[in-house]
Coordinates of C-alpha atoms and ligand atoms in Angstrom, one line a residue:
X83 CA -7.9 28.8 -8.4
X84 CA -5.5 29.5 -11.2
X85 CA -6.7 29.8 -14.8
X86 CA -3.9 26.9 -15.4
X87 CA -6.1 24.6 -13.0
X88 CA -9.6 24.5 -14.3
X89 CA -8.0 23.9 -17.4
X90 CA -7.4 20.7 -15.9
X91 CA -10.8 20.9 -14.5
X92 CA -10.2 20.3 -11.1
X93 CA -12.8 22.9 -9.7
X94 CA -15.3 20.5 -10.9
X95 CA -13.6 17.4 -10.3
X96 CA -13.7 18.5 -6.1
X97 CA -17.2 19.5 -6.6
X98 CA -18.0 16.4 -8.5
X99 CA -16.6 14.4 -5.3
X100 CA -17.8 16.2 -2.1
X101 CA -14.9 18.5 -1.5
X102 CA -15.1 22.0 -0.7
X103 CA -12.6 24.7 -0.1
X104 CA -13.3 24.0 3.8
X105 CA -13.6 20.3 5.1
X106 CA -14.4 18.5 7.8
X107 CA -12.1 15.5 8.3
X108 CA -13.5 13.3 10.6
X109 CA -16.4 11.4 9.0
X110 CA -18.3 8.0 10.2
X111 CA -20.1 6.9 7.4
X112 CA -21.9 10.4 6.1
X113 CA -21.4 12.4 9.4
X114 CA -18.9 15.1 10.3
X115 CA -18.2 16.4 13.6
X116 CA -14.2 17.3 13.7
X117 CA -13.4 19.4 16.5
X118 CA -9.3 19.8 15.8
X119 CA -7.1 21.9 14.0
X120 CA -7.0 22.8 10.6
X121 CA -4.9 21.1 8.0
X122 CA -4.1 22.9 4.4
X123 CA -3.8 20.4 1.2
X124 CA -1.4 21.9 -0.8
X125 CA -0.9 20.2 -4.6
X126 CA 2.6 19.5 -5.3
X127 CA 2.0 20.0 -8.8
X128 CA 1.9 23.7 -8.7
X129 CA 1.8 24.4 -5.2
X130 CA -1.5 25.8 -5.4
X131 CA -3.9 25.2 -1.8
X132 CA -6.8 22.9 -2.7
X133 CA -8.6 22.9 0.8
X134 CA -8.8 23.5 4.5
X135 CA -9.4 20.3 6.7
X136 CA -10.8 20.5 10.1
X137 CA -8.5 17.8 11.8
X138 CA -10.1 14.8 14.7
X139 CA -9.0 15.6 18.1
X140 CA -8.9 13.0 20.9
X141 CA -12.8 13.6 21.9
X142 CA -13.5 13.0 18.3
X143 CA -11.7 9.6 18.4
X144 CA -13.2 8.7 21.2
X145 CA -16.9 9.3 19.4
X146 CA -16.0 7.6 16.6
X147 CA -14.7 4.2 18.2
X148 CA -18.3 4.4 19.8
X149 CA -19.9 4.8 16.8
X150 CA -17.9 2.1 15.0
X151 CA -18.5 -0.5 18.2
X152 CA -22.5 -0.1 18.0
X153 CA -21.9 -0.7 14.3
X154 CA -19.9 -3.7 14.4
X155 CA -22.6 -5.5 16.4
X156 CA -24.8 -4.5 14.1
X157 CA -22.2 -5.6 10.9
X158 CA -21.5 -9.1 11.9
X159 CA -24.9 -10.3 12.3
X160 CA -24.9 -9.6 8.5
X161 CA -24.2 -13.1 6.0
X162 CA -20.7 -12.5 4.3
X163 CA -22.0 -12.6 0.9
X164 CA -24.7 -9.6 1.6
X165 CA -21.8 -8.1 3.0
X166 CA -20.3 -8.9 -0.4
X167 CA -23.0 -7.1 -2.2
X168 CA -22.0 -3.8 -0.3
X169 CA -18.5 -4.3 -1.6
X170 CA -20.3 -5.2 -5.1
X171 CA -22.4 -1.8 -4.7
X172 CA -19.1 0.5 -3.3
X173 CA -17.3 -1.0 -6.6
X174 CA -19.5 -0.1 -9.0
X175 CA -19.5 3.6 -7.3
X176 CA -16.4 3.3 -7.8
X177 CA -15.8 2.9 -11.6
X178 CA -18.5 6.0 -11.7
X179 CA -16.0 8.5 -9.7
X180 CA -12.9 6.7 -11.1
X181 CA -11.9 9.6 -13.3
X182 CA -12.8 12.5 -11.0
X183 CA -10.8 10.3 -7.9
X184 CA -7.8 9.0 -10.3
X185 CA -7.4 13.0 -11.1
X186 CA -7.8 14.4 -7.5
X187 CA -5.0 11.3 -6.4
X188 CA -3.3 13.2 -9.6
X189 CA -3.1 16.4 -8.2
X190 CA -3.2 16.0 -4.4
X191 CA -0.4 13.4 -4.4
X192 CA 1.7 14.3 -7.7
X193 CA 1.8 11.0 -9.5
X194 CA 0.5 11.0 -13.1
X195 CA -2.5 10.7 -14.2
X196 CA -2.5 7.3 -15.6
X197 CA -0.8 5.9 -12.9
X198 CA -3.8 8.0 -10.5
X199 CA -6.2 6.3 -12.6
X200 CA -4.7 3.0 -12.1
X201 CA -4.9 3.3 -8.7
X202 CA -8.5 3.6 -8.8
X203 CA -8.4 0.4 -10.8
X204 CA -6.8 -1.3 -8.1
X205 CA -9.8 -0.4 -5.8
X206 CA -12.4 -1.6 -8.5
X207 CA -10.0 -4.7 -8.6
X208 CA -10.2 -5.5 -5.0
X209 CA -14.0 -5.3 -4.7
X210 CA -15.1 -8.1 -7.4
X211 CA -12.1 -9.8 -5.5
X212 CA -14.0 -9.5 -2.1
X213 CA -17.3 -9.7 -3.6
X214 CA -16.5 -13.5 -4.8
X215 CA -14.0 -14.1 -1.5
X216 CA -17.6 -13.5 0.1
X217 CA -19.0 -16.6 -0.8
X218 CA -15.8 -18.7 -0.1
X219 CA -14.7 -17.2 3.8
X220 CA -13.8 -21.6 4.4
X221 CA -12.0 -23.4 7.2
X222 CA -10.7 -26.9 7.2
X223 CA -13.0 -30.1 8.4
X224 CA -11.1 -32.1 10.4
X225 CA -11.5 -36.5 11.3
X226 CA -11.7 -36.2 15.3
X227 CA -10.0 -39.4 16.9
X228 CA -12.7 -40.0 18.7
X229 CA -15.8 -41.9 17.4
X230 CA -19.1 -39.4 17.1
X231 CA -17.3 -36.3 16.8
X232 CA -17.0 -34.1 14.5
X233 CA -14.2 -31.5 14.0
X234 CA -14.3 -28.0 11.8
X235 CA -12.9 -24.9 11.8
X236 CA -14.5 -21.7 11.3
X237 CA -14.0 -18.3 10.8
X238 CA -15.4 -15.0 12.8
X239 CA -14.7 -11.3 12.5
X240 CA -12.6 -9.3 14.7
X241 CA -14.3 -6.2 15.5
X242 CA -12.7 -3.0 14.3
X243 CA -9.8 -2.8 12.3
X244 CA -7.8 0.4 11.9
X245 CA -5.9 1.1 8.5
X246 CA -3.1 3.8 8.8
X247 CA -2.1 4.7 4.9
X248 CA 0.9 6.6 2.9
X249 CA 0.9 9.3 1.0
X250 CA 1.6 7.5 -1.8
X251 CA -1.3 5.6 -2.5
X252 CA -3.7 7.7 -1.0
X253 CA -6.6 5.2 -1.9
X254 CA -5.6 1.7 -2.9
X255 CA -3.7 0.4 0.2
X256 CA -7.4 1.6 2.1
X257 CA -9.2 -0.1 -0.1
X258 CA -7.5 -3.3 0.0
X259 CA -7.6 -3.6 3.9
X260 CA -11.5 -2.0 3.9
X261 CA -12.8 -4.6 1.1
X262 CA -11.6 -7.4 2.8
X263 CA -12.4 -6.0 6.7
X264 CA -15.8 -5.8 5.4
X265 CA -16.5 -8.6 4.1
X266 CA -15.2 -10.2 7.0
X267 CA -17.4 -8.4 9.3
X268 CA -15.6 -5.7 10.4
X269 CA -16.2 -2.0 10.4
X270 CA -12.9 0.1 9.6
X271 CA -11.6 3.6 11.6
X272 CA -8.7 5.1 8.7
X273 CA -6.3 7.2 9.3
X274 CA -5.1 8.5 6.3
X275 CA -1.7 10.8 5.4
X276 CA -1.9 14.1 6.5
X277 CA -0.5 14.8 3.2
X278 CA -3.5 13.6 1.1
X279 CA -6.3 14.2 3.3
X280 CA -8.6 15.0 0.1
X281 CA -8.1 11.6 -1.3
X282 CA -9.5 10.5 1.7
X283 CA -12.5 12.7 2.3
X284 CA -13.3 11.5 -1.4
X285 CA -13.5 7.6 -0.8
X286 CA -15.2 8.0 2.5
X287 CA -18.4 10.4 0.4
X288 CA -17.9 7.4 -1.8
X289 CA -18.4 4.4 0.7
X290 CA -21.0 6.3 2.2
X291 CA -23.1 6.7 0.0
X292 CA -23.5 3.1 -0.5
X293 CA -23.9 2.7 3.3
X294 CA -27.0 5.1 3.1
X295 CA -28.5 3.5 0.6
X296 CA -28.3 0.2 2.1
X297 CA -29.8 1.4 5.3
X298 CA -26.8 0.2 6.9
X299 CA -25.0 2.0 10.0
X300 CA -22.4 5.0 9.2
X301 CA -20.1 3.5 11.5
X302 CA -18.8 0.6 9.4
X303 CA -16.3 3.3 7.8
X304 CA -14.9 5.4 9.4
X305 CA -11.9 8.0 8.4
X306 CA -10.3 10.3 11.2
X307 CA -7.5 13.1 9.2
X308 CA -5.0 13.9 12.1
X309 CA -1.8 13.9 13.1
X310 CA 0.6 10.9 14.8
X311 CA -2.0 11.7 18.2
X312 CA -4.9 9.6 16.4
X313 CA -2.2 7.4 15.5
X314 CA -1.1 6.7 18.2
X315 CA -4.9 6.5 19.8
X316 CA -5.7 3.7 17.5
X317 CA -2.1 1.8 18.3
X318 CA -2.9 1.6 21.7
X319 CA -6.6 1.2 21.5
X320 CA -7.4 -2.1 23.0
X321 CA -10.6 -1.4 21.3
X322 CA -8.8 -1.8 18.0
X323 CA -8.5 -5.8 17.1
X324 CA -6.0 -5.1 14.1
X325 CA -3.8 -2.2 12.8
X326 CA -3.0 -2.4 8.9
X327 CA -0.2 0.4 8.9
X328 CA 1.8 1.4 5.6
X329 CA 4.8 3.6 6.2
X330 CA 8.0 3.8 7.0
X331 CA 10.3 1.3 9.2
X332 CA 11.0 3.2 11.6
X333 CA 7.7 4.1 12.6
X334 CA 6.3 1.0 11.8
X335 CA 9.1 -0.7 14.0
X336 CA 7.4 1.0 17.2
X337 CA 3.7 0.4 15.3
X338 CA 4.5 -3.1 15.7
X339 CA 5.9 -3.0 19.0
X340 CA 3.1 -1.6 20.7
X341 CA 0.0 -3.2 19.1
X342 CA 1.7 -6.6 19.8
X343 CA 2.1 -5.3 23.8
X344 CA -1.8 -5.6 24.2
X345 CA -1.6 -8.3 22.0
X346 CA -3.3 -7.0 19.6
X347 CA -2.6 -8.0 15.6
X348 CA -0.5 -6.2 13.1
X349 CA -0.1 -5.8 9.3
X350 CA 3.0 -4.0 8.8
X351 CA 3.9 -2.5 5.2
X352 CA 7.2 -1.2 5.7
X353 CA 10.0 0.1 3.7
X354 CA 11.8 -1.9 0.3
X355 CA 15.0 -1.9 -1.2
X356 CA 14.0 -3.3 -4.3
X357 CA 16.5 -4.4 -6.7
X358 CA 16.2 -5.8 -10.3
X359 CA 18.8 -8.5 -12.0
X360 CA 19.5 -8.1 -15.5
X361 CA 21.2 -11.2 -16.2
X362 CA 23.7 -11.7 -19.5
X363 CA 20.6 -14.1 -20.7
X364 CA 18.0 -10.4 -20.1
X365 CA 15.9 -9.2 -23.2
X366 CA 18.1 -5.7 -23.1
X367 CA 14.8 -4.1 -24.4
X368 CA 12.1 -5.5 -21.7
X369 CA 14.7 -4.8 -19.0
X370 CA 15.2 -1.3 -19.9
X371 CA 11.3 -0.7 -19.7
X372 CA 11.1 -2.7 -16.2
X373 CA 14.0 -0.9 -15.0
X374 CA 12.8 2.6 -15.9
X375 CA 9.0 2.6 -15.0
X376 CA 9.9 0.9 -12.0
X377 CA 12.6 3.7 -10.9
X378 CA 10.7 6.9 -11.7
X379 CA 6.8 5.8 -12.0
X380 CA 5.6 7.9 -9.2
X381 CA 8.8 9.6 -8.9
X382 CA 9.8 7.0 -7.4
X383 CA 7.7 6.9 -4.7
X384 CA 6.2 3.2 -4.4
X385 CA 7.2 0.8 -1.4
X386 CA 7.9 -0.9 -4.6
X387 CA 10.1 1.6 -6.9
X388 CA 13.1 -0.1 -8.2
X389 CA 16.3 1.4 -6.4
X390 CA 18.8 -0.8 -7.4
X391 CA 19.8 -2.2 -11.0
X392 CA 22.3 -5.7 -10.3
X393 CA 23.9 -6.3 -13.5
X394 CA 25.9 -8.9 -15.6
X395 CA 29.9 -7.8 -16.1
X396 CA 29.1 -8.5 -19.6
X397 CA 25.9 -6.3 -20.7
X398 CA 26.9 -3.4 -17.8
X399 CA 27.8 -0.7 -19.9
X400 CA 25.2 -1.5 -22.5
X401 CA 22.9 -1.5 -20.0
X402 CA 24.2 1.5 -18.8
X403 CA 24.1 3.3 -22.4
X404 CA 20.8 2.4 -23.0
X405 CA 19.7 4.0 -19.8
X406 CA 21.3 7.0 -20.3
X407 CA 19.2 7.2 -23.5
X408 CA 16.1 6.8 -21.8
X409 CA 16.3 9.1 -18.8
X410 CA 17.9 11.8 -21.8
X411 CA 13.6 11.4 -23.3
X412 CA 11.9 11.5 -19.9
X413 CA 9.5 14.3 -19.5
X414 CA 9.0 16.1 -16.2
X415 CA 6.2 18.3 -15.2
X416 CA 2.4 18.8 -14.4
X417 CA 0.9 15.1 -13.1
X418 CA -2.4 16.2 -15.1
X419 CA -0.6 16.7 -18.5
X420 CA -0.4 13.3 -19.7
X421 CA 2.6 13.7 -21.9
X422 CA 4.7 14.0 -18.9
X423 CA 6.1 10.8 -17.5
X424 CA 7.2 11.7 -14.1
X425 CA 5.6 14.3 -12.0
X426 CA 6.8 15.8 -8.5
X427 CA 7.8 14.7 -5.1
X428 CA 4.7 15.1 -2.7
X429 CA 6.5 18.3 -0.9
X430 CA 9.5 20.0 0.2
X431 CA 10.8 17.4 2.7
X432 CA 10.9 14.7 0.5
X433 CA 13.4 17.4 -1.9
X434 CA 15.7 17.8 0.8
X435 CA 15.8 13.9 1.6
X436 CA 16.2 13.5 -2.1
X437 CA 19.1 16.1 -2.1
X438 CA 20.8 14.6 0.8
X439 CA 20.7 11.4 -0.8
X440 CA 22.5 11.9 -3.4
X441 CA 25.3 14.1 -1.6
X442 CA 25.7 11.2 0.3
X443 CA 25.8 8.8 -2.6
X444 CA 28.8 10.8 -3.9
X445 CA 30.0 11.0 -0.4
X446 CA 30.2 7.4 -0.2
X447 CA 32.1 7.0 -3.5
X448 CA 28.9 7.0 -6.2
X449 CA 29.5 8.4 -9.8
X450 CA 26.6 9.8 -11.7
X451 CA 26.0 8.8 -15.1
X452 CA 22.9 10.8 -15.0
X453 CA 22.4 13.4 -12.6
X454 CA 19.9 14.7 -10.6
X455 CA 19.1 18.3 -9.1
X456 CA 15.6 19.9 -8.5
X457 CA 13.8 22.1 -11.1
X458 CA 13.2 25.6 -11.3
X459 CA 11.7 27.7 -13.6
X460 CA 7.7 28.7 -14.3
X461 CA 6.4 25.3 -14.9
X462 CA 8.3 23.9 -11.7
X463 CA 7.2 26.3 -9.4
X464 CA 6.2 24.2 -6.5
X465 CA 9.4 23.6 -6.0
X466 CA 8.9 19.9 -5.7
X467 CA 10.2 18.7 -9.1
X468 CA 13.6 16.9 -9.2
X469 CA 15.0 14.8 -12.1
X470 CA 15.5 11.4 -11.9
X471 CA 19.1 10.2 -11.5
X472 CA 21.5 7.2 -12.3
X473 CA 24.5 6.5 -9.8
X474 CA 27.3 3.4 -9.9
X475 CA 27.7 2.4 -6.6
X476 CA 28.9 -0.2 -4.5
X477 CA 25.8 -2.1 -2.4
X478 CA 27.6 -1.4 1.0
X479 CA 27.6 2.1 1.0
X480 CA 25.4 3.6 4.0
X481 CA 23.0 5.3 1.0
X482 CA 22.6 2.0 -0.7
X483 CA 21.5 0.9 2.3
X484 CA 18.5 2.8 2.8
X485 CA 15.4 3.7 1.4
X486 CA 15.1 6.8 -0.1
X487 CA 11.6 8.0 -1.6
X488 CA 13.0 9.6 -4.8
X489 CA 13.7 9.1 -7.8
X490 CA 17.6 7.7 -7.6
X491 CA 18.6 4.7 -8.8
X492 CA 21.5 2.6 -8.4
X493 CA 24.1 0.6 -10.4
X494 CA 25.7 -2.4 -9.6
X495 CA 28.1 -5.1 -11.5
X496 CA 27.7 -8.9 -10.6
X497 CA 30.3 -11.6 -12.5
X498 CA 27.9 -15.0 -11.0
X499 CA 24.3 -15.2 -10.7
X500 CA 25.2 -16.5 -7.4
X501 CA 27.1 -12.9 -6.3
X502 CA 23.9 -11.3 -7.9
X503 CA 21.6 -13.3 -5.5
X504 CA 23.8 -12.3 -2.7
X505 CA 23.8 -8.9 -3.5
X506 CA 19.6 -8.3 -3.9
X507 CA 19.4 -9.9 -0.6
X508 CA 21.8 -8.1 1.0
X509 CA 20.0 -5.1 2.4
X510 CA 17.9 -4.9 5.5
X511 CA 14.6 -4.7 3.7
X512 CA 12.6 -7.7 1.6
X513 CA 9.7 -6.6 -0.1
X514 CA 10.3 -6.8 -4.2
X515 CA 12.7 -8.4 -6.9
X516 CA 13.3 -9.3 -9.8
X517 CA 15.2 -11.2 -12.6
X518 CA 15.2 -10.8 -16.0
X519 CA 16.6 -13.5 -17.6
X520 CA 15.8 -15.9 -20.7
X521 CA 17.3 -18.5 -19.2
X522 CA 15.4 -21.2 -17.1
X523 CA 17.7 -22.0 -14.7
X524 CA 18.5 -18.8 -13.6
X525 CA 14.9 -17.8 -13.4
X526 CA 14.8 -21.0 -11.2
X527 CA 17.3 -20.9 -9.2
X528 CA 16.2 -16.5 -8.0
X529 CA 12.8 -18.3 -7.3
X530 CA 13.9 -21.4 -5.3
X531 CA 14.9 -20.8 -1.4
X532 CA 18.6 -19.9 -2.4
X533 CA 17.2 -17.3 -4.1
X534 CA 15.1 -13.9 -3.3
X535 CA 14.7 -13.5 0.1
X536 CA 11.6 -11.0 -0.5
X537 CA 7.7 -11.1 -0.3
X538 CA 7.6 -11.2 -4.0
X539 CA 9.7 -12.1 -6.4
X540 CA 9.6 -11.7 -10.2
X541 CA 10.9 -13.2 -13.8
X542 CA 11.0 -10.6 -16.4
X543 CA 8.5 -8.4 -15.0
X544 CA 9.9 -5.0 -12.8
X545 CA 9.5 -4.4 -8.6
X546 CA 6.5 -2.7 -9.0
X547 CA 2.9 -2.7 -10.2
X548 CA 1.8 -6.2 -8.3
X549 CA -1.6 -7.3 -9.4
X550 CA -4.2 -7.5 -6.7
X551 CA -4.8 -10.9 -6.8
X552 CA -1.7 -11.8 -4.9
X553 CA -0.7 -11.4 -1.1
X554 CA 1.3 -7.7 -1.2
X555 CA 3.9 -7.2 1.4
X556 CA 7.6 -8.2 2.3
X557 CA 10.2 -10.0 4.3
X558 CA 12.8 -8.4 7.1
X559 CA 12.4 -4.7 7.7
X560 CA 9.4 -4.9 5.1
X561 CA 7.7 -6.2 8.2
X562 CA 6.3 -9.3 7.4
X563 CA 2.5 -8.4 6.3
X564 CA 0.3 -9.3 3.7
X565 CA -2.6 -7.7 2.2
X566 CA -5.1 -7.8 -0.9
X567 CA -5.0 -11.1 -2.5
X568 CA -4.5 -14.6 -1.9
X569 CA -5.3 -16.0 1.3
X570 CA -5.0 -12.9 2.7
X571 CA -8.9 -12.3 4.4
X572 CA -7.7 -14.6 7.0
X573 CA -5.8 -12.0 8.7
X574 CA -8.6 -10.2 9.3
X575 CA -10.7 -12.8 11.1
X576 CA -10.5 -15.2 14.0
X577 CA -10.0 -18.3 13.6
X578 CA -12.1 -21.1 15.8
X579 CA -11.9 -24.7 16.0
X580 CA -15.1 -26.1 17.0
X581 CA -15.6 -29.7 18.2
X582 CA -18.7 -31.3 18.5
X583 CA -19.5 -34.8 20.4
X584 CA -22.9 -36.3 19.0
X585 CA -22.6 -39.6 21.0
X586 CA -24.5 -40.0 24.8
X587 CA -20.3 -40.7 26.1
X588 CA -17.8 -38.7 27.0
X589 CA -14.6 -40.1 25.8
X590 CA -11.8 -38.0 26.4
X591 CA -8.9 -37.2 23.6
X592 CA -6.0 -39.1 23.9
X593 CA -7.4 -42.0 25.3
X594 CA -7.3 -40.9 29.0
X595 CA -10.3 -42.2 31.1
X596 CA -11.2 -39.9 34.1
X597 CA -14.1 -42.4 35.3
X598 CA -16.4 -40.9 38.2
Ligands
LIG260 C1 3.0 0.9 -2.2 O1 3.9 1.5 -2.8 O2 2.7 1.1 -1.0 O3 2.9 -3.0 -6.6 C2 2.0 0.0 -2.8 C3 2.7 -1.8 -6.7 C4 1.3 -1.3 -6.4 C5 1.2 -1.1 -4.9 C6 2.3 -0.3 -4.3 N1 0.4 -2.2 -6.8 O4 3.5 -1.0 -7.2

């Protein structure tokens, strides 16, 4: 390892979390036994190899879904709010490792180190969630129409639920789907990126830890590192009651397709378009801070990075100026330095999507007011680092269209709020918006059912950075899941309706009489 790295500390940071130079990726609970190829992690930061995986092959799935069935029997005879204390437990773990796991999500993934540690907030965040949704798993009681009966609903687990996760929050979006799973009474099989399988390995020495020391079987977590195969295997597994998968549309388009074939269930947290409305009523100052976090925090790599900027005739080219400004301080480089704001795409192929992008942007007719181009020199060896850009565009083009996972953000002009509503809509995904706007009825009017069409939808706040309490996910090509908060945990169980005669009759509903 370089000299440049352990100034960082990394060396201890992998020690300090389970990870070797040679890993085994297939893990249930605290054993290993992966029999597949080998994966290299590679840090986009300097390019540097972290680790070898040893990758699951199809035996190995096939072991593991064993494993996690005989643990699941075991799981769901366990109340939900001892359940709730593992969560309890695995959260407090978790604000032990946060700053060794924020900085390996740092260096394995690229996004800074702030933003690393925040994601291991959001993991701390959703365990007191579960931990109290423990307690309060409730159904509905229903009046029966018939006299001496008694009508209720309840709630059961489902059996295993398999989480398939980005790249781009290498932990959260598990932890999200696993707190809630378990609390529900499932047992989890993860498939994580193949481009942070680190991050991974990490949170599963985490989770089973606390497994051990509750006694309780290493099959309730599960994480398998492979390739679209053991993707695929748990898509198709009838074994497999629900698949949570973050990614891309198009994949999750055929995710979608072929869980719901066997009828199984589906959380799908597809691709946004997200677009931001600065209105002529917008605190210039608050909207230029929404609109720049939320177009290069994470190099603009979030579901919910801000792509497009729809703005009033009238502040446009202030608008415009001020952003100039701000991308003219940005500071590029090294995830782990924290005076850097933006740090690199995960790899090469994200460069060249990134690259393409923009010729087609100017293709189609986009001027840059700021442009973009990848890095080079010492400090951007990698290869990976590209500067964020600023284009005017019209939101027909092709580009505009489509998500890119870069840092490229749009410009649009709007004369009525109306045309501006019309505008954020009109793209094929729905996951985030946003106004910013002084003005009531404006705010209103973007939040009433003439307005956004997306999952969620925001007054003077950016795309990105949803809190965990509420349900995350979008409309449209988004795919239509929700996860983490709200009334989410309901996905992740069966629902029952039970009724119950207590009389020595049998009356039948709706008054028909069947006498013998
Ligand atoms: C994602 O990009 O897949 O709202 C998740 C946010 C984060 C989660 C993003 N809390 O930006």
């Amino acid at each position: 390892m370089s000299t440049k790295l352990n100034e960082f500390g990394i060396e201890k940071t992998l020690k300090n979390l389970g990870i070797s130079t040679e890993n085994d990726g297939v893990s249930c609970g605290g054993k290993y036994f992966a029999s597949g190829d080998l994966l290299e992690s590679y840090s986009p930061n300097d390019g540097q190899l972290i680790a070898t995986i040893k990758t699951a092959n199809s035996s190995d799935y096939a072991a593991v879904i064993e494993n996690a069935k005989s643990a699941f029997k075991e799981f769901r005879m366990i109340p939900a709010p001892k359940r709730g204390e593992i969560v309890r437990q695995f959260g407090i773990k978790l604000r032990e490792y946060k700053d060794d796991l924020g900085k390996l999500v740092s260096y394995e993934m690229g996004k800074s180190l702030q933003e690393g540690l925040g994601e291991v907030q959001e993991m701390i965040d959703i365990c007191d969630f579960a931990v109290g949704l423990s307690r309060q798993l409730h159904g509905y009681t229903m009046h029966s129409e018939r006299p001496g009966h008694r009508m209720y609903e309840q709630y059961h687990p489902l059996g295993i639920v398999g989480i398939i996760s980005a790249f781009n929050f290498p932990v959260a979006v598990w932890s999200w789907n696993t707190a809630l799973a378990w609390i529900c009474g499932n047992v989890t099989v993860w498939k994580p990126s193949e481009k942070t399988p680190l991050c991974a390995i990490a949170c599963q020495n985490i989770i089973s830890q606390v497994l051990k020391e509750n006694n309780l079987p290493e099959g309730i977590s599960n994480m398998l590192v492979g390739d679209h195969r053991i993707g695929e295997e748990l898509v198709n597994d009838k074994n497999v009651a629900l698949v949570s998968f973050t990614g891309s549309t198009k994949v999750g388009r055929i995710v979608g397709t072929n869980v719901a074939q066997r009828f199984g269930k589906s959380i799908l947290e597809l691709g946004g378009n997200n677009a931001i409305i600065i209105t002529e009523n917008a605190d210039l100052n608050m909207s230029i801070i929404g609109a720049v976090f939320g177009a290069v925090g994470t190099a603009g790599q979030r579901c919910t990075s801000t792509r497009r900027l729809i703005i009033h005739e009238s502040v446009y080219e202030d608008v415009k100026n001020r952003l100039v400004k701000a991308y003219g301080q940005l500071k590029i480089g090294n995830s782990l330095d924290e005076s850097n704001h933006v740090g690199p795409l995960i790899d090469k192929d994200a460069v060249k999507q990134y690259q393409d992008s923009i010729e087609k942007c100017r293709q189609q007719g986009g001027k840059f007011v700021v442009e973009g181009g990848v890095l080079s020199g010492e400090n951007y060896s990698s290869g990976c680092y590209v500067k964020p850009c600023i284009a005017e565009v019209e939101n027909s083009y092709e580009i505009v269209q489509h998500e890119t996972f870069a840092p490229i953000l749009y410009l649009i002009k709007y004369k009525t709020l109306e045309e501006a509503i019309a505008l954020q809509n009109g793209v094929p995904q729905g996951l985030s918006s946003a106004i910013m706007t002084q003005d009531l009825r404006e705010a209103e009017l973007f939040l009433s059912q003439v307005g956004s069409d997306c999952g969620i939808a925001n007054v003077n706040i950016g795309t990105s950075g949803a809190e965990i309490g509420g349900a995350f996910g979008g409309e449209k090509e988004t795919g239509g899941g929700r996860e983490s908060g709200s009334d989410v945990w309901k996905y992740y169980m069966r629902r029952q309706t039970n009724t119950i005669n207590y009389t020595d009759s049998l009356p039948l509903a709706q008054g028909i009489k069947f006498d013998l």
